[in-house]
Amino acid sequence: MDKAPSGVNRRKFLTAAAVSGAAVAATPPGPTGEAAALGVATPALPPTAAQMEAEIGQPTKIAVTMAEPGGRPGSDFMVDVLRALDIEYVATNPASSCRGLHESINNYAMNKKPELLTATHEEIATAMAHGYAKVANRPMGLLFHGTVGIQHATMAFYNAWCDRAPMLIMSGNHLDAAHRPPGVPTTHAAQDPLAIVRDFTKWDDQPASLQATAESLFRAHKITMTPPYGPVAVSLDAHLQEGVAGKDLKIPRLSRTSAPTGDLDSVKEIARLMASAQNPVIVVDRGARSHRFQPLLVELAELLGAPVVDQLGRQNFPSRHPLNGTDRARGTIGAADVILGLELADFWGIVNSYSDIAEPKQGRRLKDSVKLLSINSREVFMKANYQDFQRYQDVDLAIPADAEATLPSLIEAVKSALTPEGRAAAEKRAKTFAEAGVKQRERFMSVDALYGWDASPISTARLSAEMWAAIKEHDWALVSRDVRLSNWPHRMWNFDKPYHYIGDSGGAGQGYGLGAAVGAALAHREHKRLVVNIQGDGDMMYGPGGIWTAAHHNIPLLTIMHNNRAYHQEVMHVQRVGNWRDRGVGRAAIGTTIEKPFINFAMMAKSMGVEGIGPIGDPKELGPALKRAVQVAKAGEPVLVDVLTQPR
Amino acid sequence: MKKTSLVLGFSLLLASAAPGVAADAARGQEIYMKTGCYQCHGTVGQGANTGPKLAPEPLPLESLIAFVRNAAATAMPAYSAKMVSDAEMADIHAYLGSIKPPPQRKDVPLLNNP
């Protein structure tokens, strides 16, 4: 049992100190006296026992208990729990309700394992945890103020939820109303502080003792790291943080937990259907949880001679693999007689078309005879309110299981199911598909990329080619999505390592990009990789403080601004509606563009201690600028190149 | 059959829309930007994942106008004559036609590296 004495009424005497001008005025010379001279309230400084007795009549033992150096703080115990969970980093924006744990990380852990990362906004901190998890395959801790801190972070939690990123959210709360300080701490206290994020976290808790806190954090860790991954949240009572830890507290053992895998009969049935298909196709989205996935998918695709259409939720499949059909998705899927979906966020969108026109049209784009098969851990766990589960798609066989964990048994089942004729057909299919792929790549490089080659603003093809030339000799990783560059990096670059790419935000909530890139770059840092972030200007302005965090924590990161000076997607939306209504598009820029004035992102970077290059609008200047930027990043520093780009 | 009639119809309309006024590429560029064509197709009509390449060698003017007016069934929103007149379309067409051909791949070392 937690033996924190019931008389630990620090909040009570702080309250008294805060409201008692006499107590402050009576303080002796020294820091408190200086603060008083400056007109600074000093409620956080404990009065002497004599002052306590004199002012509020409290027994002296209360003050002695709190000030006693030998007492083990509850938050030191929480640090031990985090260490047992192997939490390496805790990203935070500082907050009074977390001050106990914050101080313990500083002075008990000596800021090592966990190490605090200072973020200028909770949304940035959460995006950092999001990006970090997708590279490190482990959760980062987050430490936020209750209520307002959690409110700041909610959108980023939603992104992580949609993208199935694990993270351990911790927030402070003053649970006991009879002992919480009045004023702001009470304003920020809540009876159910994590209700606001319950719809898009896997689990949350508010433990009422230190022992329960240990068990809660262990349960949270287990849940966040059990596929489907997702954020979990634990509210840490300030009283427990700041009180004394008892002697009988126990830290649980870290359990090994396996991922949910498909039952063998169903796996064999999928293998049979794929092996006997004339044109099997694999569509994959958030398939790769770890580096094990990509080689497994390559093996499966090659066995079947099945093209892979990658939705690019993760680094699922090598971009230049002969069976990569991502750039031929519509034709490839249209030719399929069996489709296997792996961890698809939106199977309905694969099977059906939807035209965003004045009178929207929708309907199945495939023949009814096409067999649809699914392996998806999302079906193990979903919630009702937010609609990230997308439209309902009926399929012929759905296995609610983790694709990565199920692939080994599926591969073995396919090997057993394939006849010699089937293997020969697979080889022939693969050869034909590969030949078409070579022609398409040739068209990309010899025709499409060249249009607008010398244009200013700089074309996205030119930008991608210049970036590739600058990074390809290094051990690199892209930590952002490239769809807004018309997918040119995935067309030009050779994405073949499991760490080359991590997908996008998941929930499409703006403000993900820079923070996620900083977190991902932190995870790449120990491998000394050249980390590239292609950063939208609109997204950047949600959380530019991420630049400062990268500088403050010496996180090398090459950020290249895709500065099209607009929320471009929204420009097109407003244009579209203006056209439908026959009212013109002349005012589509109102509320959608980022101009008058233009933002100078290089100057912004410099203001936060990061080398900023640009803005660059002349394509001839781009190569030298990128070369310089790569040098800076390889030297271990963050750097930003502001590139004025075509919209897409 | 229907398409042919449509193109013919717009062709006649065009002939009567701006009699004696020569299409102007500079004015066309201004209209191209103002009407937001560049948002999906790029400032020099190079194309993107939001819209196909338009230049150089644009569609014949009549076909271009027919597509723009009747694009409602595609991903592209249609532009009525109220939003972009036929004469303005002719200027846009002149602009697209004035855009220089791109370089050859053999002359671009960046596109010859693996």
mmCIF file with all atom_site columns, N, CA and C in Angstrom, chain A residues 320 357 442 445-446 449-453 455 465-466 468-469 472 483 486-487 492 568 571-572 575-576 579 582 584-585 646-648, chain B residues 35-36 38-40 42-44 46 48-50 53 55-56 72 74-75 77-80 82-83 102-105 108 110-111 113-114:
data_model
loop_
_atom_site.group_PDB
_atom_site.id
_atom_site.type_symbol
_atom_site.label_atom_id
_atom_site.label_alt_id
_atom_site.label_comp_id
_atom_site.label_asym_id
_atom_site.label_entity_id
_atom_site.label_seq_id
_atom_site.pdbx_PDB_ins_code
_atom_site.Cartn_x
_atom_site.Cartn_y
_atom_site.Cartn_z
_atom_site.occupancy
_atom_site.B_iso_or_equiv
_atom_site.pdbx_formal_charge
_atom_site.auth_seq_id
_atom_site.auth_comp_id
_atom_site.auth_asym_id
_atom_site.auth_atom_id
_atom_site.pdbx_PDB_model_num
ATOM 1   N N  . ARG A 1 320 ? 11.459  0.290  -56.292 1.00 0.00 ? 320 ARG A N  1
ATOM 2   C CA . ARG A 1 320 ? 11.884  -0.134 -57.633 1.00 0.00 ? 320 ARG A CA 1
ATOM 3   C C  . ARG A 1 320 ? 11.758  -1.642 -57.845 1.00 0.00 ? 320 ARG A C  1
ATOM 4   N N  . ILE A 1 357 ? -17.786 15.678 -57.539 1.00 0.00 ? 357 ILE A N  1
ATOM 5   C CA . ILE A 1 357 ? -18.359 16.633 -58.485 1.00 0.00 ? 357 ILE A CA 1
ATOM 6   C C  . ILE A 1 357 ? -19.662 17.172 -57.898 1.00 0.00 ? 357 ILE A C  1
ATOM 7   N N  . GLU A 1 442 ? 10.733  4.652  -67.517 1.00 0.00 ? 442 GLU A N  1
ATOM 8   C CA . GLU A 1 442 ? 11.393  5.360  -68.596 1.00 0.00 ? 442 GLU A CA 1
ATOM 9   C C  . GLU A 1 442 ? 10.573  6.596  -68.997 1.00 0.00 ? 442 GLU A C  1
ATOM 10  N N  . MET A 1 445 ? 10.996  9.391  -66.382 1.00 0.00 ? 445 MET A N  1
ATOM 11  C CA . MET A 1 445 ? 12.291  10.069 -66.377 1.00 0.00 ? 445 MET A CA 1
ATOM 12  C C  . MET A 1 445 ? 12.597  10.775 -67.704 1.00 0.00 ? 445 MET A C  1
ATOM 13  N N  . SER A 1 446 ? 12.082  10.243 -68.794 1.00 0.00 ? 446 SER A N  1
ATOM 14  C CA . SER A 1 446 ? 12.410  10.810 -70.105 1.00 0.00 ? 446 SER A CA 1
ATOM 15  C C  . SER A 1 446 ? 11.378  11.807 -70.601 1.00 0.00 ? 446 SER A C  1
ATOM 16  N N  . ALA A 1 449 ? 9.094   14.066 -66.142 1.00 0.00 ? 449 ALA A N  1
ATOM 17  C CA . ALA A 1 449 ? 9.915   14.868 -65.221 1.00 0.00 ? 449 ALA A CA 1
ATOM 18  C C  . ALA A 1 449 ? 10.457  16.121 -65.889 1.00 0.00 ? 449 ALA A C  1
ATOM 19  N N  . LEU A 1 450 ? 10.561  16.093 -67.192 1.00 0.00 ? 450 LEU A N  1
ATOM 20  C CA . LEU A 1 450 ? 11.228  17.193 -67.902 1.00 0.00 ? 450 LEU A CA 1
ATOM 21  C C  . LEU A 1 450 ? 10.327  18.411 -68.120 1.00 0.00 ? 450 LEU A C  1
ATOM 22  N N  . TYR A 1 451 ? 9.019   18.197 -68.092 1.00 0.00 ? 451 TYR A N  1
ATOM 23  C CA . TYR A 1 451 ? 8.132   19.347 -68.268 1.00 0.00 ? 451 TYR A CA 1
ATOM 24  C C  . TYR A 1 451 ? 8.282   20.295 -67.078 1.00 0.00 ? 451 TYR A C  1
ATOM 25  N N  . GLY A 1 452 ? 8.468   21.536 -67.389 1.00 0.00 ? 452 GLY A N  1
ATOM 26  C CA . GLY A 1 452 ? 8.650   22.516 -66.317 1.00 0.00 ? 452 GLY A CA 1
ATOM 27  C C  . GLY A 1 452 ? 10.004  22.427 -65.642 1.00 0.00 ? 452 GLY A C  1
ATOM 28  N N  . TRP A 1 453 ? 10.970  21.787 -66.302 1.00 0.00 ? 453 TRP A N  1
ATOM 29  C CA . TRP A 1 453 ? 12.273  21.526 -65.668 1.00 0.00 ? 453 TRP A CA 1
ATOM 30  C C  . TRP A 1 453 ? 12.958  22.812 -65.204 1.00 0.00 ? 453 TRP A C  1
ATOM 31  N N  . ALA A 1 455 ? 11.395  25.728 -64.726 1.00 0.00 ? 455 ALA A N  1
ATOM 32  C CA . ALA A 1 455 ? 10.379  26.679 -64.269 1.00 0.00 ? 455 ALA A CA 1
ATOM 33  C C  . ALA A 1 455 ? 10.746  27.276 -62.913 1.00 0.00 ? 455 ALA A C  1
ATOM 34  N N  . ALA A 1 465 ? 14.504  15.492 -58.066 1.00 0.00 ? 465 ALA A N  1
ATOM 35  C CA . ALA A 1 465 ? 15.738  15.027 -58.713 1.00 0.00 ? 465 ALA A CA 1
ATOM 36  C C  . ALA A 1 465 ? 16.965  15.663 -58.055 1.00 0.00 ? 465 ALA A C  1
ATOM 37  N N  . GLU A 1 466 ? 16.860  16.931 -57.716 1.00 0.00 ? 466 GLU A N  1
ATOM 38  C CA . GLU A 1 466 ? 17.987  17.609 -57.058 1.00 0.00 ? 466 GLU A CA 1
ATOM 39  C C  . GLU A 1 466 ? 18.228  17.010 -55.665 1.00 0.00 ? 466 GLU A C  1
ATOM 40  N N  . TRP A 1 468 ? 17.517  13.977 -54.705 1.00 0.00 ? 468 TRP A N  1
ATOM 41  C CA . TRP A 1 468 ? 18.051  12.619 -54.846 1.00 0.00 ? 468 TRP A CA 1
ATOM 42  C C  . TRP A 1 468 ? 19.555  12.664 -55.129 1.00 0.00 ? 468 TRP A C  1
ATOM 43  N N  . ALA A 1 469 ? 19.938  13.587 -55.985 1.00 0.00 ? 469 ALA A N  1
ATOM 44  C CA . ALA A 1 469 ? 21.360  13.719 -56.285 1.00 0.00 ? 469 ALA A CA 1
ATOM 45  C C  . ALA A 1 469 ? 22.161  14.081 -55.032 1.00 0.00 ? 469 ALA A C  1
ATOM 46  N N  . LYS A 1 472 ? 21.707  10.598 -52.284 1.00 0.00 ? 472 LYS A N  1
ATOM 47  C CA . LYS A 1 472 ? 21.720  9.167  -52.613 1.00 0.00 ? 472 LYS A CA 1
ATOM 48  C C  . LYS A 1 472 ? 22.995  8.448  -52.212 1.00 0.00 ? 472 LYS A C  1
ATOM 49  N N  . VAL A 1 483 ? 3.338   12.805 -51.356 1.00 0.00 ? 483 VAL A N  1
ATOM 50  C CA . VAL A 1 483 ? 2.206   12.904 -52.277 1.00 0.00 ? 483 VAL A CA 1
ATOM 51  C C  . VAL A 1 483 ? 2.026   14.332 -52.756 1.00 0.00 ? 483 VAL A C  1
ATOM 52  N N  . SER A 1 486 ? 3.668   15.348 -55.924 1.00 0.00 ? 486 SER A N  1
ATOM 53  C CA . SER A 1 486 ? 3.208   14.471 -57.006 1.00 0.00 ? 486 SER A CA 1
ATOM 54  C C  . SER A 1 486 ? 3.934   13.127 -56.973 1.00 0.00 ? 486 SER A C  1
ATOM 55  N N  . ASN A 1 487 ? 4.309   12.687 -55.798 1.00 0.00 ? 487 ASN A N  1
ATOM 56  C CA . ASN A 1 487 ? 4.973   11.388 -55.590 1.00 0.00 ? 487 ASN A CA 1
ATOM 57  C C  . ASN A 1 487 ? 6.323   11.268 -56.298 1.00 0.00 ? 487 ASN A C  1
ATOM 58  N N  . MET A 1 492 ? 11.376  8.504  -58.280 1.00 0.00 ? 492 MET A N  1
ATOM 59  C CA . MET A 1 492 ? 12.787  8.680  -58.643 1.00 0.00 ? 492 MET A CA 1
ATOM 60  C C  . MET A 1 492 ? 13.756  7.989  -57.685 1.00 0.00 ? 492 MET A C  1
ATOM 61  N N  . HIS A 1 568 ? -2.683  24.460 -50.273 1.00 0.00 ? 568 HIS A N  1
ATOM 62  C CA . HIS A 1 568 ? -3.013  24.240 -51.670 1.00 0.00 ? 568 HIS A CA 1
ATOM 63  C C  . HIS A 1 568 ? -4.252  23.375 -51.865 1.00 0.00 ? 568 HIS A C  1
ATOM 64  N N  . VAL A 1 571 ? -7.156  25.544 -51.638 1.00 0.00 ? 571 VAL A N  1
ATOM 65  C CA . VAL A 1 571 ? -7.336  26.396 -52.815 1.00 0.00 ? 571 VAL A CA 1
ATOM 66  C C  . VAL A 1 571 ? -8.167  25.645 -53.848 1.00 0.00 ? 571 VAL A C  1
ATOM 67  N N  . MET A 1 572 ? -7.773  24.399 -54.075 1.00 0.00 ? 572 MET A N  1
ATOM 68  C CA . MET A 1 572 ? -8.468  23.616 -55.100 1.00 0.00 ? 572 MET A CA 1
ATOM 69  C C  . MET A 1 572 ? -9.917  23.345 -54.697 1.00 0.00 ? 572 MET A C  1
ATOM 70  N N  . GLN A 1 575 ? -11.896 26.546 -55.250 1.00 0.00 ? 575 GLN A N  1
ATOM 71  C CA . GLN A 1 575 ? -12.053 26.690 -56.707 1.00 0.00 ? 575 GLN A CA 1
ATOM 72  C C  . GLN A 1 575 ? -13.165 25.788 -57.221 1.00 0.00 ? 575 GLN A C  1
ATOM 73  N N  . ARG A 1 576 ? -13.134 24.570 -56.757 1.00 0.00 ? 576 ARG A N  1
ATOM 74  C CA . ARG A 1 576 ? -14.075 23.560 -57.238 1.00 0.00 ? 576 ARG A CA 1
ATOM 75  C C  . ARG A 1 576 ? -15.521 23.995 -56.966 1.00 0.00 ? 576 ARG A C  1
ATOM 76  N N  . ASN A 1 579 ? -16.606 26.882 -59.103 1.00 0.00 ? 579 ASN A N  1
ATOM 77  C CA . ASN A 1 579 ? -16.960 26.430 -60.443 1.00 0.00 ? 579 ASN A CA 1
ATOM 78  C C  . ASN A 1 579 ? -18.340 25.794 -60.468 1.00 0.00 ? 579 ASN A C  1
ATOM 79  N N  . ASP A 1 582 ? -20.830 28.341 -60.495 1.00 0.00 ? 582 ASP A N  1
ATOM 80  C CA . ASP A 1 582 ? -20.674 29.276 -61.602 1.00 0.00 ? 582 ASP A CA 1
ATOM 81  C C  . ASP A 1 582 ? -20.446 30.710 -61.089 1.00 0.00 ? 582 ASP A C  1
ATOM 82  N N  . GLY A 1 584 ? -17.191 31.709 -60.349 1.00 0.00 ? 584 GLY A N  1
ATOM 83  C CA . GLY A 1 584 ? -15.817 32.075 -60.625 1.00 0.00 ? 584 GLY A CA 1
ATOM 84  C C  . GLY A 1 584 ? -14.857 31.635 -59.536 1.00 0.00 ? 584 GLY A C  1
ATOM 85  N N  . VAL A 1 585 ? -13.573 31.723 -59.884 1.00 0.00 ? 585 VAL A N  1
ATOM 86  C CA . VAL A 1 585 ? -12.540 31.261 -58.965 1.00 0.00 ? 585 VAL A CA 1
ATOM 87  C C  . VAL A 1 585 ? -11.618 32.403 -58.565 1.00 0.00 ? 585 VAL A C  1
ATOM 88  N N  . GLN A 1 646 ? 6.370   24.857 -57.197 1.00 0.00 ? 646 GLN A N  1
ATOM 89  C CA . GLN A 1 646 ? 5.079   24.745 -57.860 1.00 0.00 ? 646 GLN A CA 1
ATOM 90  C C  . GLN A 1 646 ? 4.080   24.175 -56.852 1.00 0.00 ? 646 GLN A C  1
ATOM 91  N N  . PRO A 1 647 ? 2.769   24.391 -57.099 1.00 0.00 ? 647 PRO A N  1
ATOM 92  C CA . PRO A 1 647 ? 1.797   23.909 -56.108 1.00 0.00 ? 647 PRO A CA 1
ATOM 93  C C  . PRO A 1 647 ? 1.937   22.417 -55.816 1.00 0.00 ? 647 PRO A C  1
ATOM 94  N N  . ARG A 1 648 ? 2.059   21.602 -56.865 1.00 0.00 ? 648 ARG A N  1
ATOM 95  C CA . ARG A 1 648 ? 2.171   20.159 -56.686 1.00 0.00 ? 648 ARG A CA 1
ATOM 96  C C  . ARG A 1 648 ? 3.194   19.607 -57.663 1.00 0.00 ? 648 ARG A C  1
ATOM 97  N N  . THR B 2 35  ? -7.302  32.491 -63.239 1.00 0.00 ? 35  THR B N  1
ATOM 98  C CA . THR B 2 35  ? -8.413  31.531 -63.151 1.00 0.00 ? 35  THR B CA 1
ATOM 99  C C  . THR B 2 35  ? -7.996  30.226 -62.474 1.00 0.00 ? 35  THR B C  1
ATOM 100 N N  . GLY B 2 36  ? -6.777  30.202 -61.984 1.00 0.00 ? 36  GLY B N  1
ATOM 101 C CA . GLY B 2 36  ? -6.364  29.079 -61.150 1.00 0.00 ? 36  GLY B CA 1
ATOM 102 C C  . GLY B 2 36  ? -5.996  27.814 -61.898 1.00 0.00 ? 36  GLY B C  1
ATOM 103 N N  . TYR B 2 38  ? -3.241  27.033 -62.999 1.00 0.00 ? 38  TYR B N  1
ATOM 104 C CA . TYR B 2 38  ? -1.909  26.606 -62.543 1.00 0.00 ? 38  TYR B CA 1
ATOM 105 C C  . TYR B 2 38  ? -1.972  25.802 -61.253 1.00 0.00 ? 38  TYR B C  1
ATOM 106 N N  . GLN B 2 39  ? -3.049  25.969 -60.501 1.00 0.00 ? 39  GLN B N  1
ATOM 107 C CA . GLN B 2 39  ? -3.097  25.272 -59.218 1.00 0.00 ? 39  GLN B CA 1
ATOM 108 C C  . GLN B 2 39  ? -3.031  23.755 -59.388 1.00 0.00 ? 39  GLN B C  1
ATOM 109 N N  . CYS B 2 40  ? -3.632  23.260 -60.453 1.00 0.00 ? 40  CYS B N  1
ATOM 110 C CA . CYS B 2 40  ? -3.622  21.811 -60.671 1.00 0.00 ? 40  CYS B CA 1
ATOM 111 C C  . CYS B 2 40  ? -2.643  21.392 -61.766 1.00 0.00 ? 40  CYS B C  1
ATOM 112 N N  . GLY B 2 42  ? 0.125   23.340 -62.909 1.00 0.00 ? 42  GLY B N  1
ATOM 113 C CA . GLY B 2 42  ? 1.443   23.955 -62.840 1.00 0.00 ? 42  GLY B CA 1
ATOM 114 C C  . GLY B 2 42  ? 1.501   25.237 -63.642 1.00 0.00 ? 42  GLY B C  1
ATOM 115 N N  . THR B 2 43  ? 2.434   26.115 -63.286 1.00 0.00 ? 43  THR B N  1
ATOM 116 C CA . THR B 2 43  ? 2.472   27.449 -63.909 1.00 0.00 ? 43  THR B CA 1
ATOM 117 C C  . THR B 2 43  ? 2.859   27.391 -65.378 1.00 0.00 ? 43  THR B C  1
ATOM 118 N N  . VAL B 2 44  ? 3.532   26.337 -65.792 1.00 0.00 ? 44  VAL B N  1
ATOM 119 C CA . VAL B 2 44  ? 3.880   26.218 -67.211 1.00 0.00 ? 44  VAL B CA 1
ATOM 120 C C  . VAL B 2 44  ? 3.201   24.997 -67.827 1.00 0.00 ? 44  VAL B C  1
ATOM 121 N N  . GLN B 2 46  ? 2.916   22.031 -66.827 1.00 0.00 ? 46  GLN B N  1
ATOM 122 C CA . GLN B 2 46  ? 3.723   20.794 -66.837 1.00 0.00 ? 46  GLN B CA 1
ATOM 123 C C  . GLN B 2 46  ? 2.982   19.584 -66.314 1.00 0.00 ? 46  GLN B C  1
ATOM 124 N N  . ALA B 2 48  ? 0.725   17.585 -62.971 1.00 0.00 ? 48  ALA B N  1
ATOM 125 C CA . ALA B 2 48  ? 1.047   17.116 -61.617 1.00 0.00 ? 48  ALA B CA 1
ATOM 126 C C  . ALA B 2 48  ? 0.085   15.990 -61.296 1.00 0.00 ? 48  ALA B C  1
ATOM 127 N N  . ASN B 2 49  ? 0.116   15.505 -60.057 1.00 0.00 ? 49  ASN B N  1
ATOM 128 C CA . ASN B 2 49  ? -0.849  14.455 -59.721 1.00 0.00 ? 49  ASN B CA 1
ATOM 129 C C  . ASN B 2 49  ? -2.256  15.028 -59.534 1.00 0.00 ? 49  ASN B C  1
ATOM 130 N N  . THR B 2 50  ? -2.371  16.347 -59.648 1.00 0.00 ? 50  THR B N  1
ATOM 131 C CA . THR B 2 50  ? -3.680  16.987 -59.543 1.00 0.00 ? 50  THR B CA 1
ATOM 132 C C  . THR B 2 50  ? -4.306  17.303 -60.898 1.00 0.00 ? 50  THR B C  1
ATOM 133 N N  . LYS B 2 53  ? -0.643  17.185 -67.889 1.00 0.00 ? 53  LYS B N  1
ATOM 134 C CA . LYS B 2 53  ? 0.175   18.151 -68.639 1.00 0.00 ? 53  LYS B CA 1
ATOM 135 C C  . LYS B 2 53  ? -0.692  18.847 -69.694 1.00 0.00 ? 53  LYS B C  1
ATOM 136 N N  . ALA B 2 55  ? 0.963   21.614 -71.600 1.00 0.00 ? 55  ALA B N  1
ATOM 137 C CA . ALA B 2 55  ? 1.867   22.284 -72.538 1.00 0.00 ? 55  ALA B CA 1
ATOM 138 C C  . ALA B 2 55  ? 3.245   21.645 -72.478 1.00 0.00 ? 55  ALA B C  1
ATOM 139 N N  . PRO B 2 56  ? 4.063   21.815 -73.518 1.00 0.00 ? 56  PRO B N  1
ATOM 140 C CA . PRO B 2 56  ? 3.713   22.434 -74.797 1.00 0.00 ? 56  PRO B CA 1
ATOM 141 C C  . PRO B 2 56  ? 2.784   21.508 -75.606 1.00 0.00 ? 56  PRO B C  1
ATOM 142 N N  . ALA B 2 72  ? -17.433 18.645 -66.089 1.00 0.00 ? 72  ALA B N  1
ATOM 143 C CA . ALA B 2 72  ? -18.137 18.348 -64.833 1.00 0.00 ? 72  ALA B CA 1
ATOM 144 C C  . ALA B 2 72  ? -18.149 16.872 -64.480 1.00 0.00 ? 72  ALA B C  1
ATOM 145 N N  . THR B 2 74  ? -15.726 14.866 -64.844 1.00 0.00 ? 74  THR B N  1
ATOM 146 C CA . THR B 2 74  ? -14.369 14.415 -64.517 1.00 0.00 ? 74  THR B CA 1
ATOM 147 C C  . THR B 2 74  ? -13.959 14.998 -63.178 1.00 0.00 ? 74  THR B C  1
ATOM 148 N N  . ALA B 2 75  ? -12.713 14.750 -62.836 1.00 0.00 ? 75  ALA B N  1
ATOM 149 C CA . ALA B 2 75  ? -12.224 15.309 -61.574 1.00 0.00 ? 75  ALA B CA 1
ATOM 150 C C  . ALA B 2 75  ? -12.113 16.821 -61.645 1.00 0.00 ? 75  ALA B C  1
ATOM 151 N N  . PRO B 2 77  ? -13.348 20.567 -62.236 1.00 0.00 ? 77  PRO B N  1
ATOM 152 C CA . PRO B 2 77  ? -14.613 21.311 -62.274 1.00 0.00 ? 77  PRO B CA 1
ATOM 153 C C  . PRO B 2 77  ? -14.736 22.088 -63.587 1.00 0.00 ? 77  PRO B C  1
ATOM 154 N N  . ALA B 2 78  ? -15.932 22.147 -64.128 1.00 0.00 ? 78  ALA B N  1
ATOM 155 C CA . ALA B 2 78  ? -16.136 22.830 -65.414 1.00 0.00 ? 78  ALA B CA 1
ATOM 156 C C  . ALA B 2 78  ? -16.061 24.342 -65.247 1.00 0.00 ? 78  ALA B C  1
ATOM 157 N N  . TYR B 2 79  ? -15.592 25.007 -66.284 1.00 0.00 ? 79  TYR B N  1
ATOM 158 C CA . TYR B 2 79  ? -15.580 26.475 -66.332 1.00 0.00 ? 79  TYR B CA 1
ATOM 159 C C  . TYR B 2 79  ? -16.590 26.908 -67.392 1.00 0.00 ? 79  TYR B C  1
ATOM 160 N N  . SER B 2 80  ? -17.591 27.660 -66.972 1.00 0.00 ? 80  SER B N  1
ATOM 161 C CA . SER B 2 80  ? -18.562 28.166 -67.937 1.00 0.00 ? 80  SER B CA 1
ATOM 162 C C  . SER B 2 80  ? -17.957 29.365 -68.674 1.00 0.00 ? 80  SER B C  1
ATOM 163 N N  . LYS B 2 82  ? -19.105 32.174 -68.615 1.00 0.00 ? 82  LYS B N  1
ATOM 164 C CA . LYS B 2 82  ? -19.190 33.313 -67.700 1.00 0.00 ? 82  LYS B CA 1
ATOM 165 C C  . LYS B 2 82  ? -17.879 33.452 -66.915 1.00 0.00 ? 82  LYS B C  1
ATOM 166 N N  . MET B 2 83  ? -17.253 32.348 -66.610 1.00 0.00 ? 83  MET B N  1
ATOM 167 C CA . MET B 2 83  ? -16.016 32.390 -65.821 1.00 0.00 ? 83  MET B CA 1
ATOM 168 C C  . MET B 2 83  ? -14.795 32.623 -66.703 1.00 0.00 ? 83  MET B C  1
ATOM 169 N N  . PRO B 2 102 ? 10.435  21.028 -73.381 1.00 0.00 ? 102 PRO B N  1
ATOM 170 C CA . PRO B 2 102 ? 11.409  20.759 -72.314 1.00 0.00 ? 102 PRO B CA 1
ATOM 171 C C  . PRO B 2 102 ? 12.735  20.280 -72.898 1.00 0.00 ? 102 PRO B C  1
ATOM 172 N N  . PRO B 2 103 ? 13.791  20.276 -72.079 1.00 0.00 ? 103 PRO B N  1
ATOM 173 C CA . PRO B 2 103 ? 15.065  19.743 -72.568 1.00 0.00 ? 103 PRO B CA 1
ATOM 174 C C  . PRO B 2 103 ? 14.964  18.241 -72.806 1.00 0.00 ? 103 PRO B C  1
ATOM 175 N N  . GLN B 2 104 ? 15.934  17.730 -73.499 1.00 0.00 ? 104 GLN B N  1
ATOM 176 C CA . GLN B 2 104 ? 16.005  16.276 -73.695 1.00 0.00 ? 104 GLN B CA 1
ATOM 177 C C  . GLN B 2 104 ? 16.671  15.640 -72.470 1.00 0.00 ? 104 GLN B C  1
ATOM 178 N N  . ARG B 2 105 ? 16.262  14.443 -72.169 1.00 0.00 ? 105 ARG B N  1
ATOM 179 C CA . ARG B 2 105 ? 16.829  13.771 -70.994 1.00 0.00 ? 105 ARG B CA 1
ATOM 180 C C  . ARG B 2 105 ? 18.351  13.654 -71.087 1.00 0.00 ? 105 ARG B C  1
ATOM 181 N N  . VAL B 2 108 ? 20.220  16.335 -69.454 1.00 0.00 ? 108 VAL B N  1
ATOM 182 C CA . VAL B 2 108 ? 19.960  16.596 -68.027 1.00 0.00 ? 108 VAL B CA 1
ATOM 183 C C  . VAL B 2 108 ? 20.633  15.502 -67.199 1.00 0.00 ? 108 VAL B C  1
ATOM 184 N N  . LEU B 2 110 ? 21.034  15.045 -64.145 1.00 0.00 ? 110 LEU B N  1
ATOM 185 C CA . LEU B 2 110 ? 20.305  14.619 -62.936 1.00 0.00 ? 110 LEU B CA 1
ATOM 186 C C  . LEU B 2 110 ? 19.340  13.474 -63.217 1.00 0.00 ? 110 LEU B C  1
ATOM 187 N N  . LEU B 2 111 ? 18.860  13.395 -64.439 1.00 0.00 ? 111 LEU B N  1
ATOM 188 C CA . LEU B 2 111 ? 17.883  12.352 -64.762 1.00 0.00 ? 111 LEU B CA 1
ATOM 189 C C  . LEU B 2 111 ? 18.544  11.134 -65.385 1.00 0.00 ? 111 LEU B C  1
ATOM 190 N N  . ASN B 2 113 ? 21.104  9.598  -63.613 1.00 0.00 ? 113 ASN B N  1
ATOM 191 C CA . ASN B 2 113 ? 21.727  8.880  -62.503 1.00 0.00 ? 113 ASN B CA 1
ATOM 192 C C  . ASN B 2 113 ? 20.730  7.898  -61.930 1.00 0.00 ? 113 ASN B C  1
ATOM 193 N N  . PRO B 2 114 ? 21.168  6.747  -61.547 1.00 0.00 ? 114 PRO B N  1
ATOM 194 C CA . PRO B 2 114 ? 20.223  5.791  -60.964 1.00 0.00 ? 114 PRO B CA 1
ATOM 195 C C  . PRO B 2 114 ? 19.714  6.271  -59.607 1.00 0.00 ? 114 PRO B C  1
#
